[in-house]
Amino acid sequence: MKPQNDFRRRCGLLLVAALMALPALAAQDTARNLAATCTGCHGTDGYARPGMPALAGRPAEGLLQLLAEFRSGARPSTIMQQIAKGYSEEQLRLIAGYFASRPAAPGAGS
Amino acid sequence: MSVSRRSFLQAGAGIAAILAAGRAPAAVIGKPRVVVIGGGFGGATAARYLSLWGAGKVDVTLVERNPEFISCPVSNLVLTGERSLDQLRFGYEGLTARGIRVLRGEVAAVDAAARTVKLSDGSTLPWDRLVIAPGVDFRAVPGVDSEQIPHAWKAGPQTLLLQRQLAAMADGGVFAICVPKAPYRCPPGPYERACLVADWFQRTKPKAKVLVLDANPEIVSKKALFARIFAERFPKHLEYIPNSELMEVKGRSALLEFDTVQADVLNVIPPQQASAIARLAGLVNVNDRWCDVDWRSMEATATPGIHVLGDACFPTHTMPKSAHMANQHGKLAAAAILATFDGRAPDPAPILMNTCYSYINAREAIHVSSVHAWDEAKRTLMPVAGAGGLSAAPSEEEGGYAAGWARNIWFDTLG
C-alpha cells in the first residue's frame, strides 16, 4: 500500500543520513562500554563507594599513566596489573578519557 | 495495513523521532519497551543501565518475584555471625527512582512471536526487547529436603537455617559441604564457606571439623591458593576430598559412589541448571540445562529478540557464574539493545571483566580476576592471554577490597 511504501522510502533516506553520523556515536559508545567494565568495582561512572578508588573527574593523563604502569608491571598492585593487561593501550586511553569527562562528584556538573 | 511497531523500531529510534513530528499515527510512536525478568545482579543492572544510557528514551519494566534483593556475595560471613543478613538486604527504590517500573510478580508465559510476557495475575506486558536473567534452579538429589538439609546457595532463609544448624552443632561435630560438578553458581563459594567455618571452629568449637566432599576432581576455583590455605591455616579443622560426587542422602549420611560419610550438619549444594523461566521461554539449548547466547549482545541463540544474562547462560571459555559477570552481562545487553533501537549494530568486539573476592576469615581475602574479549575466529569471548590471575597470598588489604567491591557492585547494580 502506498502509505507504507512511502514510509519505507523515507526510512531508507533517513537511515542513510543516520549512518553518516555513525562513527562519532560509535566511538562514544565504545569508550562508555569499556569504562563500564570498571564500574562493578569503582562505582557507576567512576563514582566509587567507600573502599575503592574513585575515578570520576580524574585528569585523563594521570589515569592513563597509572593504567599504563599497571599494564607494564612498573607499578605494584594486588589486582590492577592483572586487569590492565587485558586491555590495549588504545582501550585504556578511551577508558581514561571517559572517566576524566565525568564531573568530579555526582551533581557537581550537569 | 498499518505500519507495525516492530518495523518502525527496526527503522531506528532516531528516525522515529523525526517521523513522529510528521505523519505516523500517534499510537505507533512512543518509547521502545524492554521487559526485564529477574532482579538479581544481571537483571537489575540491565534495567538500570537501559535507563541510565537510554536517558529516558526507553520504557523499562523489571519483573521480580521477591520483595527485596538479598546479596549472595558476602552471605558466607552470615553463617559465622560476622555479618547479619539484614546488611545484605536491598530494596529496588534506586531503580524506581530512575523511572523503572518494578513489578512484583511471577511469570506465567513468554510469547516470543507476539512479543509479550504474561504474569500469573493475568496481566500482559508487551515488549520490543525481552531480557531474562532467571538465575539457577537446583536439580533434585535423592533424599535431600532443603528444609532439613540446606543448600544456603540462595541467600535468605536458607542462609539463616544453616547458620542455626552450625550454631547448634556440638564441639566435636562434623560439618560436610557437598560441592556439585561444575559449572555451578559462584565457583569459589564452597571453598570460601569451608575456610570461614573452619576459622570459626578453630575459635569456638576446636574439636569440630569441616569436610569438603567435592564432586570435581580438584578445587574448581583459586585452586593453588585454596589448597595452600587449607593445608597451612586449617590443618586440623578442614579436610578436602575430591571425586566425591553425592548420589543420595539418608538421614545425615552422604552416600558417595564408594563411600558413606556421616555428618552432624550436612550442606548439600545441588547440581544446577537455568531456572524454569528460561525453559518456559524455550531458551534452554545446551545440555538440556543452559542457554546459549551471542556474546556480542547476550541475545539467545534460540530466540532472536530475547537476551539472557547471568548464571543461566552456558558459560564461554573459563567464564565463571559470578555476580560480577552477571553485572557485566547486564551492561553488555543494555548497550546492545540501545544500539539496536538506534538502528546501529551492537559493539562488534566487546570486552568483559571478572573479579571474585573470597574471604578466608573475617579479615583476609583472596581474588581471582580475568578479562574476556571477543575472538572473531572463534566467534565467542575468550580469556585474554597474559591478563587476569590470582592473589599472591591472602591479605587484610584484599579483605578491605572485598568489602569495597561489594559496596560498589551493589551500587552499580541497584543504584
Coordinates of C-alpha atoms in Angstrom, one line a residue:
Chain A
M1 CA 0.0 0.0 0.0
K2 CA 1.1 3.5 -0.7
P3 CA 1.4 4.9 2.8
Q4 CA 3.7 2.1 3.9
N5 CA 5.9 2.3 0.8
D6 CA 6.2 6.0 1.3
F7 CA 7.1 5.3 5.0
R8 CA 9.8 2.8 4.0
R9 CA 11.3 5.1 1.4
R10 CA 11.5 7.9 3.9
C11 CA 13.1 5.5 6.4
G12 CA 15.6 4.4 3.9
L13 CA 16.7 8.0 3.2
L14 CA 16.8 8.8 6.9
L15 CA 18.8 5.7 7.6
V16 CA 21.5 6.9 5.1
A17 CA 21.6 10.2 7.0
A18 CA 21.8 8.4 10.3
L19 CA 24.6 6.2 9.1
M20 CA 26.7 9.2 8.1
A21 CA 26.6 10.3 11.8
L22 CA 27.6 6.7 12.9
P23 CA 31.4 6.9 13.5
A24 CA 31.2 9.6 16.2
L25 CA 28.4 7.9 18.0
A26 CA 30.1 4.5 17.9
A27 CA 33.4 5.9 19.4
Q28 CA 31.5 7.4 22.3
D29 CA 29.7 4.1 22.9
T30 CA 33.0 2.2 22.8
A31 CA 34.6 4.4 25.5
R32 CA 31.4 4.2 27.6
N33 CA 31.1 0.5 27.3
L34 CA 34.8 -0.1 28.1
A35 CA 34.6 2.2 31.1
A36 CA 31.5 0.3 32.3
T37 CA 33.7 -2.9 32.7
C38 CA 35.5 -1.0 35.5
T39 CA 32.4 0.2 37.4
G40 CA 31.5 -3.0 39.2
C41 CA 34.4 -2.2 41.5
H42 CA 34.8 1.6 41.0
G43 CA 31.1 2.6 41.1
T44 CA 28.8 3.7 38.2
D45 CA 30.6 6.3 36.1
G46 CA 33.6 6.1 38.5
Y47 CA 31.7 7.5 41.5
A48 CA 33.1 4.9 43.9
R49 CA 31.5 3.9 47.2
P50 CA 33.9 3.6 50.2
G51 CA 36.7 1.0 49.9
M52 CA 37.6 1.6 46.3
P53 CA 39.3 4.5 44.5
A54 CA 37.0 6.9 42.7
L55 CA 37.8 7.5 39.0
A56 CA 35.3 10.2 38.0
G57 CA 36.7 13.5 37.1
R58 CA 40.4 12.5 37.4
P59 CA 42.6 14.0 34.7
A60 CA 42.9 11.7 31.7
E61 CA 46.7 11.9 31.5
G62 CA 47.2 10.8 35.1
L63 CA 44.7 8.0 34.9
L64 CA 46.3 6.8 31.7
Q65 CA 49.8 6.9 33.1
L66 CA 48.6 4.9 36.1
L67 CA 46.9 2.3 33.9
A68 CA 50.0 2.1 31.6
E69 CA 52.2 1.5 34.7
F70 CA 49.9 -1.3 35.9
R71 CA 49.9 -2.8 32.4
S72 CA 53.7 -2.8 32.1
G73 CA 54.1 -4.1 35.7
A74 CA 56.0 -1.0 36.8
R75 CA 53.5 -0.2 39.5
P76 CA 52.8 -2.8 42.1
S77 CA 49.2 -3.8 42.8
T78 CA 47.1 -6.7 44.1
I79 CA 44.8 -6.9 41.1
M80 CA 45.2 -4.0 38.7
Q81 CA 48.3 -5.3 36.9
Q82 CA 46.3 -8.4 36.0
I83 CA 43.3 -6.4 34.8
A84 CA 45.2 -3.7 32.9
K85 CA 47.0 -6.3 30.8
G86 CA 43.6 -7.4 29.4
Y87 CA 43.1 -4.1 27.5
S88 CA 45.1 -2.5 24.6
E89 CA 46.8 0.9 25.1
E90 CA 44.1 2.5 22.9
Q91 CA 41.3 0.9 25.0
L92 CA 43.0 2.2 28.2
R93 CA 43.1 5.7 26.6
L94 CA 39.4 5.6 25.9
I95 CA 38.7 4.5 29.5
A96 CA 40.8 7.2 31.0
G97 CA 39.1 9.8 28.7
Y98 CA 35.7 8.6 29.7
F99 CA 36.2 8.9 33.5
A100 CA 38.0 12.2 33.0
S101 CA 35.0 13.6 31.2
R102 CA 32.7 12.9 34.3
P103 CA 32.3 15.7 36.8
A104 CA 34.4 15.1 39.9
A105 CA 31.4 14.4 42.2
P106 CA 27.8 13.5 41.4
G107 CA 25.8 16.6 41.0
A108 CA 28.9 18.8 40.7
G109 CA 28.4 19.2 37.0
S110 CA 25.4 18.7 34.6
Chain B
M1 CA -2.3 -2.4 6.8
S2 CA -0.7 -0.1 9.3
V3 CA 3.0 0.2 9.9
S4 CA 3.9 -2.3 12.6
R5 CA 5.6 -1.1 15.7
R6 CA 8.5 -3.5 15.1
S7 CA 9.4 -2.4 11.6
F8 CA 9.1 1.1 12.9
L9 CA 11.7 0.3 15.6
Q10 CA 13.9 -1.5 13.2
A11 CA 14.0 1.6 11.1
G12 CA 15.6 3.3 14.0
A13 CA 14.5 5.3 17.0
G14 CA 16.2 8.5 15.7
I15 CA 14.2 8.2 12.5
A16 CA 11.2 7.5 14.7
A17 CA 11.6 10.8 16.4
I18 CA 11.8 12.7 13.2
L19 CA 8.7 11.0 11.8
A20 CA 6.8 11.4 15.0
A21 CA 6.6 15.1 14.2
G22 CA 5.2 14.2 10.7
R23 CA 2.5 11.8 9.7
A24 CA 2.9 8.5 11.6
P25 CA -0.1 7.6 13.8
A26 CA 0.4 8.5 17.5
A27 CA -0.4 5.0 18.7
V28 CA 2.7 3.7 17.0
I29 CA 5.0 6.3 18.4
G30 CA 6.2 6.0 21.9
K31 CA 9.2 4.7 23.6
P32 CA 10.6 1.3 22.8
R33 CA 9.7 -1.1 25.6
V34 CA 12.0 -3.5 27.4
V35 CA 10.8 -6.0 29.9
V36 CA 13.4 -7.5 32.2
I37 CA 12.6 -10.7 34.1
G38 CA 14.6 -11.2 37.2
G39 CA 16.0 -8.6 39.6
G40 CA 19.3 -10.1 40.6
F41 CA 22.8 -8.8 39.7
G42 CA 22.2 -9.4 35.9
G43 CA 18.6 -8.2 35.5
A44 CA 18.8 -5.2 37.9
T45 CA 22.0 -4.0 36.2
A46 CA 20.4 -4.3 32.7
A47 CA 17.3 -2.4 33.8
R48 CA 19.4 0.3 35.5
Y49 CA 21.8 0.8 32.5
L50 CA 18.9 0.8 30.0
S51 CA 17.5 3.7 32.0
L52 CA 20.9 5.4 32.5
W53 CA 22.2 5.1 29.0
G54 CA 18.8 5.3 27.4
A55 CA 18.3 8.7 29.0
G56 CA 14.6 8.4 29.3
K57 CA 14.1 7.2 25.7
V58 CA 13.3 3.6 26.7
D59 CA 10.4 2.3 28.7
V60 CA 11.8 -0.3 31.2
T61 CA 9.8 -2.7 33.3
L62 CA 11.5 -5.1 35.8
V63 CA 9.6 -8.2 37.0
E64 CA 10.8 -9.8 40.2
R65 CA 9.1 -12.4 42.3
N66 CA 10.8 -11.5 45.6
P67 CA 10.1 -8.3 47.5
E68 CA 13.7 -7.5 48.0
F69 CA 17.2 -8.2 46.8
I70 CA 19.4 -10.3 49.1
S71 CA 23.1 -10.5 48.1
C72 CA 24.7 -13.9 47.8
P73 CA 28.2 -12.4 47.8
V74 CA 29.2 -11.8 51.4
S75 CA 26.5 -14.2 52.7
N76 CA 29.0 -16.8 53.8
L77 CA 30.0 -14.3 56.5
V78 CA 26.5 -14.5 57.9
L79 CA 26.9 -18.3 58.6
T80 CA 29.5 -17.5 61.3
G81 CA 27.9 -14.3 62.6
E82 CA 30.5 -11.9 61.1
R83 CA 27.7 -10.1 59.2
S84 CA 23.9 -10.1 59.6
L85 CA 21.6 -11.0 56.7
D86 CA 20.0 -7.5 57.1
Q87 CA 23.2 -6.0 56.0
L88 CA 22.8 -7.8 52.7
R89 CA 19.1 -6.8 52.0
F90 CA 18.4 -4.1 49.5
G91 CA 15.2 -2.6 48.0
Y92 CA 14.5 -1.6 44.5
E93 CA 13.9 2.1 45.3
G94 CA 17.1 3.0 43.5
L95 CA 15.6 1.6 40.3
T96 CA 12.1 3.0 40.7
A97 CA 13.6 6.5 41.4
R98 CA 15.1 6.3 37.9
G99 CA 11.6 5.8 36.4
I100 CA 12.0 2.0 36.0
R101 CA 8.7 0.2 36.7
V102 CA 9.4 -2.6 39.2
L103 CA 6.6 -5.2 39.4
R104 CA 6.5 -7.9 41.9
G105 CA 5.1 -10.9 40.1
E106 CA 5.5 -14.4 38.7
V107 CA 6.0 -15.0 35.0
A108 CA 3.4 -17.5 33.6
A109 CA 4.2 -17.4 29.9
V110 CA 6.6 -15.8 27.4
D111 CA 5.3 -15.4 23.8
A112 CA 8.2 -14.7 21.5
A113 CA 6.0 -14.4 18.4
A114 CA 3.5 -11.9 19.9
R115 CA 6.3 -10.3 22.0
T116 CA 4.5 -10.4 25.3
V117 CA 5.1 -11.7 28.8
K118 CA 2.1 -12.9 30.8
L119 CA 2.2 -12.8 34.5
S120 CA 0.4 -15.2 36.9
D121 CA -2.1 -12.4 37.9
G122 CA -3.3 -12.4 34.3
S123 CA -1.7 -9.2 33.2
T124 CA 0.2 -9.0 29.9
L125 CA 3.4 -6.9 29.3
P126 CA 4.3 -6.1 25.7
W127 CA 7.9 -5.8 24.8
D128 CA 10.2 -4.8 21.9
R129 CA 13.1 -6.5 23.6
L130 CA 13.0 -9.0 26.4
V131 CA 15.8 -9.6 28.9
I132 CA 15.7 -12.7 31.0
A133 CA 18.0 -13.0 34.0
P134 CA 16.4 -16.0 35.7
G135 CA 19.3 -17.4 37.8
V136 CA 19.5 -21.1 38.5
D137 CA 17.2 -23.9 39.8
F138 CA 18.5 -26.8 41.8
R139 CA 18.2 -30.3 40.4
A140 CA 16.8 -32.9 42.9
V141 CA 19.2 -35.0 44.9
P142 CA 17.6 -38.2 46.3
G143 CA 16.9 -37.9 50.0
V144 CA 17.5 -34.2 50.2
D145 CA 14.9 -31.9 51.5
S146 CA 16.4 -28.4 51.6
E147 CA 14.2 -27.5 54.6
Q148 CA 16.2 -30.1 56.6
I149 CA 19.5 -30.2 54.7
P150 CA 20.1 -26.6 53.5
H151 CA 21.9 -25.6 50.3
A152 CA 22.2 -22.0 51.5
W153 CA 23.2 -21.2 47.9
K154 CA 20.5 -18.5 47.5
A155 CA 20.9 -16.0 50.3
G156 CA 17.9 -15.6 52.6
P157 CA 16.1 -18.1 54.9
Q158 CA 18.4 -20.9 53.7
T159 CA 21.4 -18.9 55.0
L160 CA 19.8 -18.5 58.4
L161 CA 18.8 -22.2 58.6
L162 CA 22.4 -23.3 58.0
Q163 CA 23.6 -20.6 60.5
R164 CA 21.3 -22.1 63.2
Q165 CA 22.3 -25.7 62.5
L166 CA 26.0 -24.7 62.7
A167 CA 25.4 -22.8 66.0
A168 CA 23.6 -25.8 67.5
M169 CA 26.2 -28.3 66.4
A170 CA 28.2 -29.8 69.3
D171 CA 32.0 -29.3 69.6
G172 CA 33.5 -32.4 68.0
G173 CA 30.9 -32.5 65.3
V174 CA 31.4 -32.8 61.5
F175 CA 30.1 -30.2 59.0
A176 CA 30.1 -31.6 55.5
I177 CA 29.8 -29.4 52.4
C178 CA 28.8 -31.3 49.2
V179 CA 30.1 -29.4 46.1
P180 CA 28.4 -30.3 42.7
K181 CA 30.1 -30.8 39.4
A182 CA 31.0 -27.6 37.6
P183 CA 29.5 -25.5 36.1
Y184 CA 27.7 -24.1 39.1
R185 CA 27.0 -20.7 40.6
C186 CA 29.9 -19.0 42.3
P187 CA 32.8 -21.4 41.7
P188 CA 35.0 -20.3 44.7
G189 CA 32.0 -20.1 47.1
P190 CA 32.1 -23.6 48.6
Y191 CA 35.8 -23.2 49.4
E192 CA 35.2 -19.8 50.9
R193 CA 32.5 -21.3 53.1
A194 CA 34.8 -24.1 54.1
C195 CA 37.5 -21.6 55.2
L196 CA 35.1 -19.3 57.1
V197 CA 33.5 -22.2 59.0
A198 CA 36.9 -23.8 59.8
D199 CA 38.2 -20.5 61.0
W200 CA 35.1 -20.2 63.3
F201 CA 35.5 -23.7 64.5
Q202 CA 39.1 -23.0 65.5
R203 CA 37.9 -20.2 67.7
T204 CA 34.6 -21.6 69.1
K205 CA 34.4 -25.4 68.5
P206 CA 38.1 -26.5 68.4
K207 CA 37.2 -30.2 68.2
A208 CA 34.8 -29.8 65.2
K209 CA 35.8 -30.3 61.6
V210 CA 34.8 -29.2 58.1
L211 CA 34.7 -31.9 55.4
V212 CA 34.6 -30.8 51.7
L213 CA 33.1 -33.5 49.6
D214 CA 33.8 -32.3 46.0
A215 CA 32.2 -34.0 43.0
N216 CA 35.0 -32.4 40.9
P217 CA 38.5 -34.0 40.5
E218 CA 40.1 -30.9 42.0
I219 CA 39.3 -27.5 43.6
V220 CA 37.3 -25.6 40.9
S221 CA 38.5 -22.1 41.5
K222 CA 41.6 -20.4 43.0
K223 CA 43.0 -23.9 43.3
A224 CA 46.6 -23.1 44.2
L225 CA 45.5 -20.6 46.9
F226 CA 42.8 -22.6 48.5
A227 CA 44.9 -25.8 48.6
R228 CA 47.7 -23.9 50.4
I229 CA 45.2 -22.1 52.7
F230 CA 43.5 -25.4 53.6
A231 CA 46.9 -27.0 54.5
E232 CA 48.5 -24.1 56.2
R233 CA 45.7 -22.4 58.0
F234 CA 43.3 -25.2 58.9
P235 CA 45.4 -28.4 59.1
K236 CA 43.2 -29.9 61.9
H237 CA 39.9 -28.3 61.0
L238 CA 39.4 -28.9 57.3
E239 CA 39.6 -32.0 55.1
Y240 CA 39.2 -31.8 51.3
I241 CA 38.2 -34.9 49.4
P242 CA 38.0 -34.7 45.6
N243 CA 36.0 -37.1 43.3
S244 CA 33.2 -37.4 45.9
E245 CA 30.0 -37.0 44.0
L246 CA 26.9 -37.2 46.2
M247 CA 24.5 -39.9 45.0
E248 CA 21.9 -39.8 47.8
V249 CA 21.3 -38.7 51.4
K250 CA 19.9 -40.9 54.1
G251 CA 19.3 -39.1 57.4
R252 CA 22.6 -37.2 57.9
S253 CA 24.6 -39.6 55.9
A254 CA 26.0 -38.6 52.5
L255 CA 26.1 -41.6 50.2
L256 CA 29.0 -41.3 47.7
E257 CA 29.8 -43.8 44.9
F258 CA 32.3 -45.8 47.0
D259 CA 31.8 -44.5 50.5
T260 CA 29.3 -43.3 53.1
V261 CA 30.1 -40.2 55.1
Q262 CA 28.4 -39.3 58.4
A263 CA 27.9 -35.6 59.2
D264 CA 26.3 -33.7 62.0
V265 CA 25.4 -30.8 59.8
L266 CA 25.1 -31.5 56.1
N267 CA 25.2 -28.8 53.5
V268 CA 24.2 -30.1 50.0
I269 CA 24.8 -27.6 47.1
P270 CA 22.9 -29.4 44.4
P271 CA 23.7 -29.6 40.7
Q272 CA 22.2 -26.6 38.9
Q273 CA 20.5 -25.5 35.6
A274 CA 19.0 -22.4 34.1
S275 CA 15.8 -21.7 36.0
A276 CA 12.3 -22.7 34.9
I277 CA 11.6 -19.4 33.3
A278 CA 14.3 -20.0 30.7
R279 CA 12.8 -23.4 30.0
L280 CA 9.3 -21.9 29.8
A281 CA 10.6 -19.3 27.2
G282 CA 12.2 -22.1 25.2
L283 CA 15.7 -20.7 25.6
V284 CA 17.5 -23.8 27.1
N285 CA 19.6 -25.3 24.3
V286 CA 22.8 -26.6 25.8
N287 CA 23.0 -30.0 27.6
D288 CA 19.3 -29.5 28.4
R289 CA 20.5 -27.2 31.2
W290 CA 21.8 -23.8 29.9
C291 CA 21.0 -21.1 27.5
D292 CA 23.5 -20.4 24.6
V293 CA 23.9 -16.7 23.8
D294 CA 25.7 -14.5 21.3
W295 CA 28.4 -12.9 23.4
R296 CA 28.3 -9.6 21.5
S297 CA 24.7 -8.9 22.6
M298 CA 23.7 -11.6 25.1
E299 CA 20.9 -12.5 22.7
A300 CA 19.7 -16.1 23.0
T301 CA 20.7 -18.2 20.1
A302 CA 17.3 -20.0 20.5
T303 CA 15.2 -16.9 20.0
P304 CA 16.1 -13.5 18.5
G305 CA 14.9 -10.5 20.4
I306 CA 15.4 -12.2 23.8
H307 CA 18.6 -11.6 25.8
V308 CA 19.7 -14.0 28.6
L309 CA 22.0 -12.9 31.4
G310 CA 23.9 -14.3 34.3
D311 CA 24.1 -17.8 35.7
A312 CA 21.5 -19.2 33.3
C313 CA 24.0 -18.7 30.3
F314 CA 26.1 -21.6 29.1
P315 CA 29.5 -20.2 30.2
T316 CA 32.0 -19.5 27.5
H317 CA 35.7 -20.4 28.0
T318 CA 36.7 -20.0 31.7
M319 CA 33.9 -17.5 32.4
P320 CA 32.6 -18.1 35.9
K321 CA 28.9 -17.9 37.0
S322 CA 29.5 -14.9 39.3
A323 CA 27.7 -11.8 40.4
H324 CA 30.4 -9.7 38.8
M325 CA 30.0 -11.4 35.5
A326 CA 26.2 -11.1 35.6
N327 CA 26.6 -7.3 36.3
Q328 CA 28.8 -7.1 33.2
H329 CA 26.3 -9.1 31.1
G330 CA 23.6 -6.6 32.1
K331 CA 25.7 -3.7 30.8
L332 CA 26.6 -5.5 27.6
A333 CA 23.0 -6.3 26.9
A334 CA 21.8 -2.8 27.7
A335 CA 24.4 -1.3 25.2
A336 CA 23.4 -3.8 22.5
I337 CA 19.7 -3.2 22.9
L338 CA 20.1 0.6 22.9
A339 CA 22.3 0.4 19.8
T340 CA 19.6 -1.7 18.1
F341 CA 16.9 0.7 19.0
D342 CA 19.0 3.5 17.4
G343 CA 19.3 1.5 14.2
R344 CA 23.0 0.7 14.8
A345 CA 24.9 -2.6 15.1
P346 CA 25.9 -3.6 18.7
D347 CA 29.6 -3.3 19.6
P348 CA 31.3 -5.9 17.3
A349 CA 34.1 -6.7 19.7
P350 CA 33.0 -6.4 23.4
I351 CA 35.2 -6.9 26.4
L352 CA 34.0 -8.2 29.8
M353 CA 36.0 -8.3 33.1
N354 CA 35.6 -10.5 36.1
T355 CA 36.7 -10.2 39.7
C356 CA 35.7 -12.5 42.6
Y357 CA 36.9 -12.0 46.1
S358 CA 36.7 -14.8 48.6
Y359 CA 37.2 -14.3 52.4
I360 CA 39.3 -16.9 54.1
N361 CA 38.4 -15.4 57.5
A362 CA 36.6 -12.2 58.5
R363 CA 39.7 -10.0 57.9
E364 CA 41.6 -11.6 55.0
A365 CA 40.6 -12.2 51.4
I366 CA 41.9 -13.5 48.1
H367 CA 40.9 -12.8 44.5
V368 CA 40.7 -14.3 41.0
S369 CA 40.4 -11.9 38.0
S370 CA 40.0 -12.4 34.3
V371 CA 39.4 -10.3 31.1
H372 CA 37.4 -11.8 28.3
A373 CA 37.5 -10.3 24.7
W374 CA 35.6 -11.2 21.5
D375 CA 37.6 -13.6 19.3
E376 CA 36.4 -13.2 15.7
A377 CA 37.8 -16.5 14.6
K378 CA 36.2 -18.5 17.5
R379 CA 33.0 -16.4 17.5
T380 CA 33.0 -16.1 21.2
L381 CA 34.6 -14.3 24.2
M382 CA 38.0 -15.7 25.1
P383 CA 40.1 -15.0 28.1
V384 CA 42.8 -12.5 27.2
A385 CA 46.2 -14.3 27.3
G386 CA 48.6 -12.8 30.0
A387 CA 45.8 -11.0 31.8
G388 CA 44.0 -12.0 35.0
G389 CA 45.2 -14.2 37.8
L390 CA 45.2 -14.9 41.5
S391 CA 46.3 -13.1 44.6
A392 CA 49.8 -13.8 45.7
A393 CA 48.6 -14.6 49.2
P394 CA 45.6 -13.9 51.5
S395 CA 45.8 -10.3 52.9
E396 CA 43.9 -7.9 55.0
E397 CA 44.4 -5.3 52.2
E398 CA 42.3 -7.5 50.0
G399 CA 39.9 -8.1 52.8
G400 CA 39.3 -4.4 52.6
Y401 CA 38.9 -4.5 48.8
A402 CA 36.4 -7.4 49.1
A403 CA 34.2 -5.2 51.3
G404 CA 34.7 -2.3 48.9
W405 CA 33.9 -4.5 45.9
A406 CA 30.6 -5.5 47.5
R407 CA 29.5 -1.9 48.3
N408 CA 30.4 -0.8 44.7
I409 CA 28.7 -3.6 42.9
W410 CA 25.6 -3.2 44.9
F411 CA 25.6 0.4 43.9
D412 CA 26.3 -0.3 40.3
T413 CA 23.5 -2.8 40.2
L414 CA 20.8 -1.2 42.2
G415 CA 21.7 2.5 42.5

